[in-house]
PDB file of C-alpha atoms and ligand atoms in Angstrom:
ATOM      1  CA  UNK A 292     106.500  94.539  94.186  1.00  0.00           C
ATOM      2  CA  UNK A 293     110.078  95.329  93.098  1.00  0.00           C
ATOM      3  CA  UNK A 294     113.006  95.590  95.510  1.00  0.00           C
ATOM      4  CA  UNK A 295     112.994  99.405  95.409  1.00  0.00           C
ATOM      5  CA  UNK A 296     109.355  99.787  96.453  1.00  0.00           C
ATOM      6  CA  UNK A 297     109.565  96.948  98.939  1.00  0.00           C
ATOM      7  CA  UNK A 298     112.679  98.360 100.640  1.00  0.00           C
ATOM      8  CA  UNK A 299     111.433 101.951 100.696  1.00  0.00           C
ATOM      9  CA  UNK A 300     107.991 101.007 101.930  1.00  0.00           C
ATOM     10  CA  UNK A 301     109.501  99.026 104.783  1.00  0.00           C
ATOM     11  CA  UNK A 302     111.815 101.963 105.580  1.00  0.00           C
ATOM     12  CA  UNK A 303     108.853 104.353 105.820  1.00  0.00           C
ATOM     13  CA  UNK A 304     106.891 101.875 107.929  1.00  0.00           C
ATOM     14  CA  UNK A 305     109.824 101.834 110.352  1.00  0.00           C
ATOM     15  CA  UNK A 306     110.244 105.606 110.285  1.00  0.00           C
ATOM     16  CA  UNK A 307     106.559 106.270 110.972  1.00  0.00           C
ATOM     17  CA  UNK A 308     106.776 105.227 114.640  1.00  0.00           C
ATOM     18  CA  UNK A 309     110.029 107.156 115.115  1.00  0.00           C
ATOM     19  CA  UNK A 310     108.498 110.256 113.522  1.00  0.00           C
ATOM     20  CA  UNK A 311     105.292 110.034 115.530  1.00  0.00           C
ATOM     21  CA  UNK A 312     107.425 110.191 118.699  1.00  0.00           C
ATOM     22  CA  UNK A 313     109.841 112.859 117.429  1.00  0.00           C
ATOM     23  CA  UNK A 314     110.185 116.502 118.424  1.00  0.00           C
ATOM     24  CA  UNK A 315     110.366 117.452 114.748  1.00  0.00           C
ATOM     25  CA  UNK A 316     106.809 116.231 114.082  1.00  0.00           C
ATOM     26  CA  UNK A 317     105.585 117.251 117.574  1.00  0.00           C
ATOM     27  CA  UNK A 318     102.412 115.189 117.466  1.00  0.00           C
ATOM     28  CA  UNK A 319     101.153 116.381 120.872  1.00  0.00           C
ATOM     29  CA  UNK A 320     100.926 120.006 119.810  1.00  0.00           C
ATOM     30  CA  UNK A 321      99.340 118.935 116.515  1.00  0.00           C
ATOM     31  CA  UNK A 322      96.669 117.093 118.495  1.00  0.00           C
ATOM     32  CA  UNK A 323      96.133 120.296 120.473  1.00  0.00           C
ATOM     33  CA  UNK A 324      95.424 122.268 117.311  1.00  0.00           C
ATOM     34  CA  UNK A 325      98.820 123.283 115.861  1.00  0.00           C
ATOM     35  CA  UNK A 326      98.738 123.634 112.075  1.00  0.00           C
ATOM     36  CA  UNK A 327     101.632 121.608 110.616  1.00  0.00           C
ATOM     37  CA  UNK A 328     101.592 123.547 107.326  1.00  0.00           C
ATOM     38  CA  UNK A 329     104.211 126.245 106.795  1.00  0.00           C
ATOM     39  CA  UNK A 330     103.402 129.819 105.766  1.00  0.00           C
ATOM     40  CA  UNK A 331     104.941 129.093 102.319  1.00  0.00           C
ATOM     41  CA  UNK A 332     102.326 126.559 101.268  1.00  0.00           C
ATOM     42  CA  UNK A 333      99.497 128.293 103.140  1.00  0.00           C
ATOM     43  CA  UNK A 334     100.118 131.513 101.207  1.00  0.00           C
ATOM     44  CA  UNK A 335     100.915 129.924  97.861  1.00  0.00           C
ATOM     45  CA  UNK A 336      98.061 127.383  97.791  1.00  0.00           C
ATOM     46  CA  UNK A 337      95.555 129.932  99.094  1.00  0.00           C
ATOM     47  CA  UNK A 338      92.007 129.326 100.277  1.00  0.00           C
ATOM     48  CA  UNK A 339      91.048 125.635 100.341  1.00  0.00           C
ATOM     49  CA  UNK A 340      87.681 125.931 102.083  1.00  0.00           C
ATOM     50  CA  UNK A 341      85.131 123.653 100.373  1.00  0.00           C
ATOM     51  CA  UNK A 342      87.679 122.495  97.776  1.00  0.00           C
ATOM     52  CA  UNK A 343      88.468 118.870  97.005  1.00  0.00           C
ATOM     53  CA  UNK A 344      92.134 118.085  97.541  1.00  0.00           C
ATOM     54  CA  UNK A 345      94.399 115.129  96.845  1.00  0.00           C
ATOM     55  CA  UNK A 346      97.517 114.993  99.014  1.00  0.00           C
ATOM     56  CA  UNK A 347     100.225 112.779  97.502  1.00  0.00           C
ATOM     57  CA  UNK A 348     102.778 111.062  99.776  1.00  0.00           C
ATOM     58  CA  UNK A 349     101.008 112.348 102.890  1.00  0.00           C
ATOM     59  CA  UNK A 350     103.097 110.392 105.434  1.00  0.00           C
ATOM     60  CA  UNK A 351     101.017 110.024 108.638  1.00  0.00           C
ATOM     61  CA  UNK A 352      98.649 112.778 107.698  1.00  0.00           C
ATOM     62  CA  UNK A 353      99.469 115.857 109.784  1.00  0.00           C
ATOM     63  CA  UNK A 354      99.451 118.141 106.739  1.00  0.00           C
ATOM     64  CA  UNK A 355      96.434 116.356 105.246  1.00  0.00           C
ATOM     65  CA  UNK A 356      94.478 116.906 108.455  1.00  0.00           C
ATOM     66  CA  UNK A 357      95.740 120.494 108.703  1.00  0.00           C
ATOM     67  CA  UNK A 358      94.232 121.175 105.267  1.00  0.00           C
ATOM     68  CA  UNK A 359      91.021 119.484 106.455  1.00  0.00           C
ATOM     69  CA  UNK A 360      90.973 121.760 109.513  1.00  0.00           C
ATOM     70  CA  UNK A 361      90.988 124.656 107.026  1.00  0.00           C
ATOM     71  CA  UNK A 362      87.913 123.307 105.257  1.00  0.00           C
ATOM     72  CA  UNK A 363      89.335 121.148 102.454  1.00  0.00           C
ATOM     73  CA  UNK A 364      87.705 117.819 101.575  1.00  0.00           C
ATOM     74  CA  UNK A 365      90.948 115.962 101.443  1.00  0.00           C
ATOM     75  CA  UNK A 366      92.250 112.536 100.467  1.00  0.00           C
ATOM     76  CA  UNK A 367      95.764 111.579 101.575  1.00  0.00           C
ATOM     77  CA  UNK A 368      97.738 108.871  99.782  1.00  0.00           C
ATOM     78  CA  UNK A 369     100.849 107.065 100.950  1.00  0.00           C
ATOM     79  CA  UNK A 370     102.384 103.652 100.283  1.00  0.00           C
ATOM     80  CA  UNK A 371     103.357 103.120 103.941  1.00  0.00           C
ATOM     81  CA  UNK A 372     100.632 101.085 105.662  1.00  0.00           C
ATOM     82  CA  UNK A 373     101.837 102.144 109.112  1.00  0.00           C
ATOM     83  CA  UNK A 374     101.689 105.815 108.104  1.00  0.00           C
ATOM     84  CA  UNK A 375      98.157 105.479 106.686  1.00  0.00           C
ATOM     85  CA  UNK A 376      96.964 103.494 109.731  1.00  0.00           C
ATOM     86  CA  UNK A 377      98.243 106.272 112.008  1.00  0.00           C
ATOM     87  CA  UNK A 378      96.698 108.965 109.770  1.00  0.00           C
ATOM     88  CA  UNK A 379      93.312 107.206 109.939  1.00  0.00           C
ATOM     89  CA  UNK A 380      93.504 106.871 113.710  1.00  0.00           C
ATOM     90  CA  UNK A 381      94.385 110.590 114.075  1.00  0.00           C
ATOM     91  CA  UNK A 382      91.473 111.492 111.825  1.00  0.00           C
ATOM     92  CA  UNK A 383      89.045 109.571 114.024  1.00  0.00           C
ATOM     93  CA  UNK A 384      90.630 110.541 117.391  1.00  0.00           C
ATOM     94  CA  UNK A 385      90.627 114.249 116.490  1.00  0.00           C
ATOM     95  CA  UNK A 386      87.296 114.033 114.637  1.00  0.00           C
ATOM     96  CA  UNK A 387      88.745 115.647 111.520  1.00  0.00           C
ATOM     97  CA  UNK A 388      87.111 114.074 108.456  1.00  0.00           C
ATOM     98  CA  UNK A 389      89.540 112.974 105.735  1.00  0.00           C
ATOM     99  CA  UNK A 390      90.042 109.970 103.460  1.00  0.00           C
ATOM    100  CA  UNK A 391      93.299 108.028 103.548  1.00  0.00           C
ATOM    101  CA  UNK A 392      94.354 105.557 100.886  1.00  0.00           C
ATOM    102  CA  UNK A 393      97.261 103.161 101.272  1.00  0.00           C
ATOM    103  CA  UNK A 394      98.799 102.854  97.829  1.00  0.00           C
ATOM    104  CA  UNK A 395     101.788 103.619  95.681  1.00  0.00           C
ATOM    105  CA  UNK A 396     101.548 106.883  93.743  1.00  0.00           C
ATOM    106  CA  UNK A 397     102.265 104.875  90.598  1.00  0.00           C
ATOM    107  CA  UNK A 398      99.219 102.629  91.283  1.00  0.00           C
ATOM    108  CA  UNK A 399      96.844 105.476  92.042  1.00  0.00           C
ATOM    109  CA  UNK A 400      94.708 105.100  88.907  1.00  0.00           C
ATOM    110  CA  UNK A 401      93.895 101.528  90.026  1.00  0.00           C
ATOM    111  CA  UNK A 402      92.940 102.657  93.540  1.00  0.00           C
ATOM    112  CA  UNK A 403      90.994 105.904  93.410  1.00  0.00           C
ATOM    113  CA  UNK A 404      88.526 107.535  91.041  1.00  0.00           C
ATOM    114  CA  UNK A 405      87.503 111.122  90.418  1.00  0.00           C
ATOM    115  CA  UNK A 406      89.274 114.434  90.010  1.00  0.00           C
ATOM    116  CA  UNK A 407      90.285 117.140  92.461  1.00  0.00           C
ATOM    117  CA  UNK A 408      90.390 120.952  92.618  1.00  0.00           C
ATOM    118  CA  UNK A 409      93.855 120.884  94.180  1.00  0.00           C
ATOM    119  CA  UNK A 410      96.679 118.351  94.238  1.00  0.00           C
ATOM    120  CA  UNK A 411      99.261 119.010  96.941  1.00  0.00           C
ATOM    121  CA  UNK A 412     102.588 117.380  97.792  1.00  0.00           C
ATOM    122  CA  UNK A 413     105.486 118.587  99.919  1.00  0.00           C
ATOM    123  CA  UNK A 414     108.952 118.360 101.460  1.00  0.00           C
ATOM    124  CA  UNK A 415     110.857 115.176 100.772  1.00  0.00           C
ATOM    125  CA  UNK A 416     108.652 113.511  98.177  1.00  0.00           C
ATOM    126  CA  UNK A 417     110.468 113.562  94.815  1.00  0.00           C
ATOM    127  CA  UNK A 418     113.646 111.625  95.732  1.00  0.00           C
ATOM    128  CA  UNK A 419     111.430 108.566  96.245  1.00  0.00           C
ATOM    129  CA  UNK A 420     109.990 108.695  92.730  1.00  0.00           C
ATOM    130  CA  UNK A 421     111.775 106.862  89.946  1.00  0.00           C
ATOM    131  CA  UNK A 422     109.802 108.224  86.983  1.00  0.00           C
ATOM    132  CA  UNK A 423     108.880 111.899  87.147  1.00  0.00           C
ATOM    133  CA  UNK A 424     107.250 111.884  83.705  1.00  0.00           C
ATOM    134  CA  UNK A 425     104.793 109.208  84.833  1.00  0.00           C
ATOM    135  CA  UNK A 426     104.240 111.138  88.084  1.00  0.00           C
ATOM    136  CA  UNK A 427     103.374 114.264  86.033  1.00  0.00           C
ATOM    137  CA  UNK A 428     100.838 112.243  84.006  1.00  0.00           C
ATOM    138  CA  UNK A 429      99.217 110.941  87.197  1.00  0.00           C
ATOM    139  CA  UNK A 430      98.950 114.481  88.597  1.00  0.00           C
ATOM    140  CA  UNK A 431      97.330 115.615  85.328  1.00  0.00           C
ATOM    141  CA  UNK A 432      94.921 112.656  85.350  1.00  0.00           C
ATOM    142  CA  UNK A 433      93.582 113.466  88.843  1.00  0.00           C
ATOM    143  CA  UNK A 434      93.247 117.252  88.399  1.00  0.00           C
ATOM    144  CA  UNK A 435      89.910 118.752  87.457  1.00  0.00           C
ATOM    145  CA  UNK A 436      89.967 121.108  84.467  1.00  0.00           C
ATOM    146  CA  UNK A 437      90.858 124.488  85.987  1.00  0.00           C
ATOM    147  CA  UNK A 438      92.428 122.756  89.019  1.00  0.00           C
ATOM    148  CA  UNK A 439      95.848 123.511  90.477  1.00  0.00           C
ATOM    149  CA  UNK A 440      98.831 121.398  91.365  1.00  0.00           C
ATOM    150  CA  UNK A 441     101.199 122.677  94.058  1.00  0.00           C
ATOM    151  CA  UNK A 442     104.509 121.293  95.273  1.00  0.00           C
ATOM    152  CA  UNK A 443     106.975 122.702  97.794  1.00  0.00           C
ATOM    153  CA  UNK A 444     110.118 120.586  97.938  1.00  0.00           C
ATOM    154  CA  UNK A 445     113.733 120.675  99.079  1.00  0.00           C
ATOM    155  CA  UNK A 446     115.874 122.173  96.340  1.00  0.00           C
ATOM    156  CA  UNK A 447     117.995 119.655  94.399  1.00  0.00           C
ATOM    157  CA  UNK A 448     120.938 122.062  94.562  1.00  0.00           C
ATOM    158  CA  UNK A 449     121.035 122.068  98.385  1.00  0.00           C
ATOM    159  CA  UNK A 450     120.438 118.312  98.314  1.00  0.00           C
ATOM    160  CA  UNK A 451     123.872 117.919  96.693  1.00  0.00           C
ATOM    161  CA  UNK A 452     125.540 119.038  99.927  1.00  0.00           C
ATOM    162  CA  UNK A 453     126.733 116.758 102.692  1.00  0.00           C
ATOM    163  CA  UNK A 454     125.543 117.272 106.279  1.00  0.00           C
ATOM    164  CA  UNK A 455     128.175 119.932 107.011  1.00  0.00           C
ATOM    165  CA  UNK A 456     127.077 122.009 104.013  1.00  0.00           C
ATOM    166  CA  UNK A 457     130.726 122.339 102.978  1.00  0.00           C
ATOM    167  CA  UNK A 458     131.080 119.653 100.296  1.00  0.00           C
ATOM    168  CA  UNK A 459     129.144 118.639  97.230  1.00  0.00           C
ATOM    169  CA  UNK A 460     128.652 114.949  97.833  1.00  0.00           C
ATOM    170  CA  UNK A 461     125.471 113.936  96.028  1.00  0.00           C
ATOM    171  CA  UNK A 462     124.451 114.118  92.344  1.00  0.00           C
ATOM    172  CA  UNK A 463     122.202 116.792  90.892  1.00  0.00           C
ATOM    173  CA  UNK A 464     121.361 115.152  87.582  1.00  0.00           C
ATOM    174  CA  UNK A 465     119.540 111.800  87.440  1.00  0.00           C
ATOM    175  CA  UNK A 466     122.085 109.000  87.517  1.00  0.00           C
ATOM    176  CA  UNK A 467     119.926 106.531  85.581  1.00  0.00           C
ATOM    177  CA  UNK A 468     119.470 104.064  88.404  1.00  0.00           C
ATOM    178  CA  UNK A 469     118.435 104.279  92.042  1.00  0.00           C
ATOM    179  CA  UNK A 470     121.054 105.365  94.566  1.00  0.00           C
ATOM    180  CA  UNK A 471     121.290 102.938  97.463  1.00  0.00           C
ATOM    181  CA  UNK A 472     121.902 104.327 100.974  1.00  0.00           C
ATOM    182  CA  UNK A 473     122.498 102.642 104.295  1.00  0.00           C
ATOM    183  CA  UNK A 474     120.194 104.669 106.540  1.00  0.00           C
ATOM    184  CA  UNK A 475     120.831 105.009 110.297  1.00  0.00           C
ATOM    185  CA  UNK A 476     118.288 106.728 112.529  1.00  0.00           C
ATOM    186  CA  UNK A 477     116.029 109.197 110.722  1.00  0.00           C
ATOM    187  CA  UNK A 478     116.119 112.851 109.669  1.00  0.00           C
ATOM    188  CA  UNK A 479     113.599 113.457 112.460  1.00  0.00           C
ATOM    189  CA  UNK A 480     115.686 111.655 115.060  1.00  0.00           C
ATOM    190  CA  UNK A 481     119.273 110.857 114.015  1.00  0.00           C
ATOM    191  CA  UNK A 482     119.843 109.033 117.330  1.00  0.00           C
ATOM    192  CA  UNK A 483     116.987 106.552 116.870  1.00  0.00           C
ATOM    193  CA  UNK A 484     118.081 102.906 116.929  1.00  0.00           C
ATOM    194  CA  UNK A 485     117.196 102.077 113.365  1.00  0.00           C
ATOM    195  CA  UNK A 486     119.101 100.724 110.381  1.00  0.00           C
ATOM    196  CA  UNK A 487     117.661 100.174 106.933  1.00  0.00           C
ATOM    197  CA  UNK A 488     118.534 100.484 103.258  1.00  0.00           C
ATOM    198  CA  UNK A 489     116.885 103.065 101.024  1.00  0.00           C
ATOM    199  CA  UNK A 490     116.726 103.640  97.267  1.00  0.00           C
ATOM    200  CA  UNK A 491     116.434 107.193  96.056  1.00  0.00           C
ATOM    201  CA  UNK A 492     116.566 108.991  92.713  1.00  0.00           C
ATOM    202  CA  UNK A 493     118.360 112.234  91.899  1.00  0.00           C
ATOM    203  CA  UNK A 494     116.491 114.882  89.921  1.00  0.00           C
ATOM    204  CA  UNK A 495     117.174 118.368  88.631  1.00  0.00           C
ATOM    205  CA  UNK A 496     114.726 121.260  88.656  1.00  0.00           C
ATOM    206  CA  UNK A 497     114.380 120.961  84.870  1.00  0.00           C
ATOM    207  CA  UNK A 498     113.206 117.359  85.226  1.00  0.00           C
ATOM    208  CA  UNK A 499     110.325 118.448  87.459  1.00  0.00           C
ATOM    209  CA  UNK A 500     109.225 121.308  85.203  1.00  0.00           C
ATOM    210  CA  UNK A 501     109.503 119.130  82.093  1.00  0.00           C
ATOM    211  CA  UNK A 502     107.490 116.313  83.701  1.00  0.00           C
ATOM    212  CA  UNK A 503     104.647 118.713  84.524  1.00  0.00           C
ATOM    213  CA  UNK A 504     104.620 120.591  81.206  1.00  0.00           C
ATOM    214  CA  UNK A 505     104.934 117.371  79.152  1.00  0.00           C
ATOM    215  CA  UNK A 506     101.883 116.074  80.985  1.00  0.00           C
ATOM    216  CA  UNK A 507      99.924 119.156  79.855  1.00  0.00           C
ATOM    217  CA  UNK A 508     100.062 121.450  82.892  1.00  0.00           C
ATOM    218  CA  UNK A 509     100.806 125.169  82.667  1.00  0.00           C
ATOM    219  CA  UNK A 510     103.409 126.465  85.128  1.00  0.00           C
ATOM    220  CA  UNK A 511     102.092 129.522  87.003  1.00  0.00           C
ATOM    221  CA  UNK A 512     105.274 130.048  89.034  1.00  0.00           C
ATOM    222  CA  UNK A 513     108.512 128.475  90.133  1.00  0.00           C
ATOM    223  CA  UNK A 514     109.882 130.015  93.323  1.00  0.00           C
ATOM    224  CA  UNK A 515     113.257 129.289  94.914  1.00  0.00           C
ATOM    225  CA  UNK A 516     113.912 130.075  98.577  1.00  0.00           C
ATOM    226  CA  UNK A 517     117.196 131.013 100.308  1.00  0.00           C
ATOM    227  CA  UNK A 518     116.183 129.103 103.459  1.00  0.00           C
ATOM    228  CA  UNK A 519     114.589 125.834 104.494  1.00  0.00           C
ATOM    229  CA  UNK A 520     111.330 125.627 106.430  1.00  0.00           C
ATOM    230  CA  UNK A 521     112.545 122.409 108.056  1.00  0.00           C
ATOM    231  CA  UNK A 522     115.417 122.007 110.472  1.00  0.00           C
ATOM    232  CA  UNK A 523     116.336 118.470 109.517  1.00  0.00           C
ATOM    233  CA  UNK A 524     120.062 118.869 108.872  1.00  0.00           C
ATOM    234  CA  UNK A 525     122.410 118.847 111.849  1.00  0.00           C
ATOM    235  CA  UNK A 526     124.445 121.959 110.963  1.00  0.00           C
ATOM    236  CA  UNK A 527     121.764 124.389 109.858  1.00  0.00           C
ATOM    237  CA  UNK A 528     120.906 127.387 112.058  1.00  0.00           C
ATOM    238  CA  UNK A 529     117.669 129.319 112.513  1.00  0.00           C
ATOM    239  CA  UNK A 530     118.025 132.817 111.003  1.00  0.00           C
ATOM    240  CA  UNK A 531     114.386 133.847 111.459  1.00  0.00           C
ATOM    241  CA  UNK A 532     111.465 131.972 113.079  1.00  0.00           C
ATOM    242  CA  UNK A 533     111.137 128.662 111.222  1.00  0.00           C
ATOM    243  CA  UNK A 534     113.839 129.487 108.608  1.00  0.00           C
ATOM    244  CA  UNK A 535     117.072 127.496 108.532  1.00  0.00           C
ATOM    245  CA  UNK A 536     120.362 127.903 106.592  1.00  0.00           C
ATOM    246  CA  UNK A 537     123.971 126.804 106.736  1.00  0.00           C
ATOM    247  CA  UNK A 538     125.694 129.619 108.645  1.00  0.00           C
ATOM    248  CA  UNK A 539     128.707 131.588 107.398  1.00  0.00           C
ATOM    249  CA  UNK A 540     128.345 131.085 103.638  1.00  0.00           C
ATOM    250  CA  UNK A 541     129.443 133.947 101.381  1.00  0.00           C
ATOM    251  CA  UNK A 542     126.340 133.650  99.174  1.00  0.00           C
ATOM    252  CA  UNK A 543     122.808 132.417  99.724  1.00  0.00           C
ATOM    253  CA  UNK A 544     121.855 128.937  98.505  1.00  0.00           C
ATOM    254  CA  UNK A 545     118.484 127.758  97.207  1.00  0.00           C
ATOM    255  CA  UNK A 546     117.132 125.419  99.914  1.00  0.00           C
ATOM    256  CA  UNK A 547     113.570 124.885  98.693  1.00  0.00           C
ATOM    257  CA  UNK A 548     111.482 125.458  95.596  1.00  0.00           C
ATOM    258  CA  UNK A 549     107.782 125.617  94.980  1.00  0.00           C
ATOM    259  CA  UNK A 550     105.776 125.211  91.793  1.00  0.00           C
ATOM    260  CA  UNK A 551     102.176 126.021  91.140  1.00  0.00           C
ATOM    261  CA  UNK A 552     100.759 124.650  87.903  1.00  0.00           C
ATOM    262  CA  UNK A 553      97.275 124.536  86.459  1.00  0.00           C
ATOM    263  CA  UNK A 554      95.199 122.417  84.140  1.00  0.00           C
ATOM    264  CA  UNK A 555      93.322 124.236  81.407  1.00  0.00           C
ATOM    265  CA  UNK A 556      89.574 124.745  81.787  1.00  0.00           C
ATOM    266  CA  UNK A 557      87.647 122.267  79.650  1.00  0.00           C
TER     267      UNK A 557
HETATM  268  C1  SAM B 869     109.102 112.988 103.727  1.00  0.00           C
HETATM  269  S1  SAM B 869     107.523 112.243 103.581  1.00  0.00           S
HETATM  270  C2  SAM B 869     106.675 113.580 102.876  1.00  0.00           C
HETATM  271  C3  SAM B 869     105.469 114.027 103.666  1.00  0.00           C
HETATM  272  C4  SAM B 869     105.551 115.272 104.500  1.00  0.00           C
HETATM  273  N1  SAM B 869     106.373 116.290 103.936  1.00  0.00           N
HETATM  274  C5  SAM B 869     106.008 114.923 105.888  1.00  0.00           C
HETATM  275  O1  SAM B 869     107.198 115.103 106.196  1.00  0.00           O
HETATM  276  O2  SAM B 869     105.184 114.505 106.672  1.00  0.00           O
HETATM  277  C6  SAM B 869     107.646 111.166 102.181  1.00  0.00           C
HETATM  278  C7  SAM B 869     106.479 110.186 102.098  1.00  0.00           C
HETATM  279  O3  SAM B 869     106.478 109.589 100.782  1.00  0.00           O
HETATM  280  C8  SAM B 869     105.976 108.275 100.898  1.00  0.00           C
HETATM  281  N2  SAM B 869     106.317 107.574  99.656  1.00  0.00           N
HETATM  282  C9  SAM B 869     107.539 107.334  99.147  1.00  0.00           C
HETATM  283  N3  SAM B 869     107.443 106.731  97.942  1.00  0.00           N
HETATM  284  C10 SAM B 869     106.116 106.594  97.688  1.00  0.00           C
HETATM  285  C11 SAM B 869     105.370 106.053  96.603  1.00  0.00           C
HETATM  286  N4  SAM B 869     105.978 105.538  95.547  1.00  0.00           N
HETATM  287  N5  SAM B 869     104.025 106.074  96.665  1.00  0.00           N
HETATM  288  C12 SAM B 869     103.383 106.605  97.749  1.00  0.00           C
HETATM  289  N6  SAM B 869     104.035 107.121  98.816  1.00  0.00           N
HETATM  290  C13 SAM B 869     105.385 107.119  98.784  1.00  0.00           C
HETATM  291  C14 SAM B 869     106.619 107.748 102.162  1.00  0.00           C
HETATM  292  O4  SAM B 869     105.919 106.651 102.705  1.00  0.00           O
HETATM  293  C15 SAM B 869     106.571 109.003 103.059  1.00  0.00           C
HETATM  294  O5  SAM B 869     105.437 108.971 103.892  1.00  0.00           O
END
């Protein structure tokens, strides 16, 4: 394993415990039946009952199991062993059937077989991927003819801003190499006693679209949203239930985007 994967995997192993205990992930209410999926993906993915679904970069499985509660036959994939171990234990504790596979997205063809009606991935996944063209090919490979791919992700424009939302601090366009950060705490609990390095990759919206279309998928829509569904920046404020923005800006910013793409029928 290279230093990027090794460092990031160890980071996510460390974050899993912090996240499982965090208010942001609110595991207790999830165990009591709360659906962790946001209205955005619920509406834009649509009915999943009886459909086979592959969830890429599923973390510790709350969303995976939420799709399963809605009737999907779902497989979650993540390269963090701690996250997958927790996902499996939640699946058995809550008696929600789902498969979980501990592997790198880039090694997926060596680890699982078959094709799926829906491939889903969400919120905070792309910055960890060094090669979006290869990622697009993997998505294409695992989709059934006529199947759909759906992503909802933080917008790369808003990701350029620092915590205050006042300064452009981070790159939009890919910089060629990984960007190394010294992480303290976690987005889910900034006060957690935790220090680790991370390696992340910048991407523009065009890189995502091009990766998917080059792989052979047809884009059904690209939506951009003037709010975030996640309150994981210290200075954002809630403007409507579950919608967060930087307050006091003259114009709206794009905080998230979603893409739905399909694979042609055979
Ligand atoms: C922010 S989480 C996204 C999941 C979901 N939105 C959530 O917050 O629960 C990102 C996930 O990507 C996983 N990840 C990062 N790089 C990966 C890779 N190359 N292969 C598989 N999983 C990866 C991490 O382990 C982490 O669980």
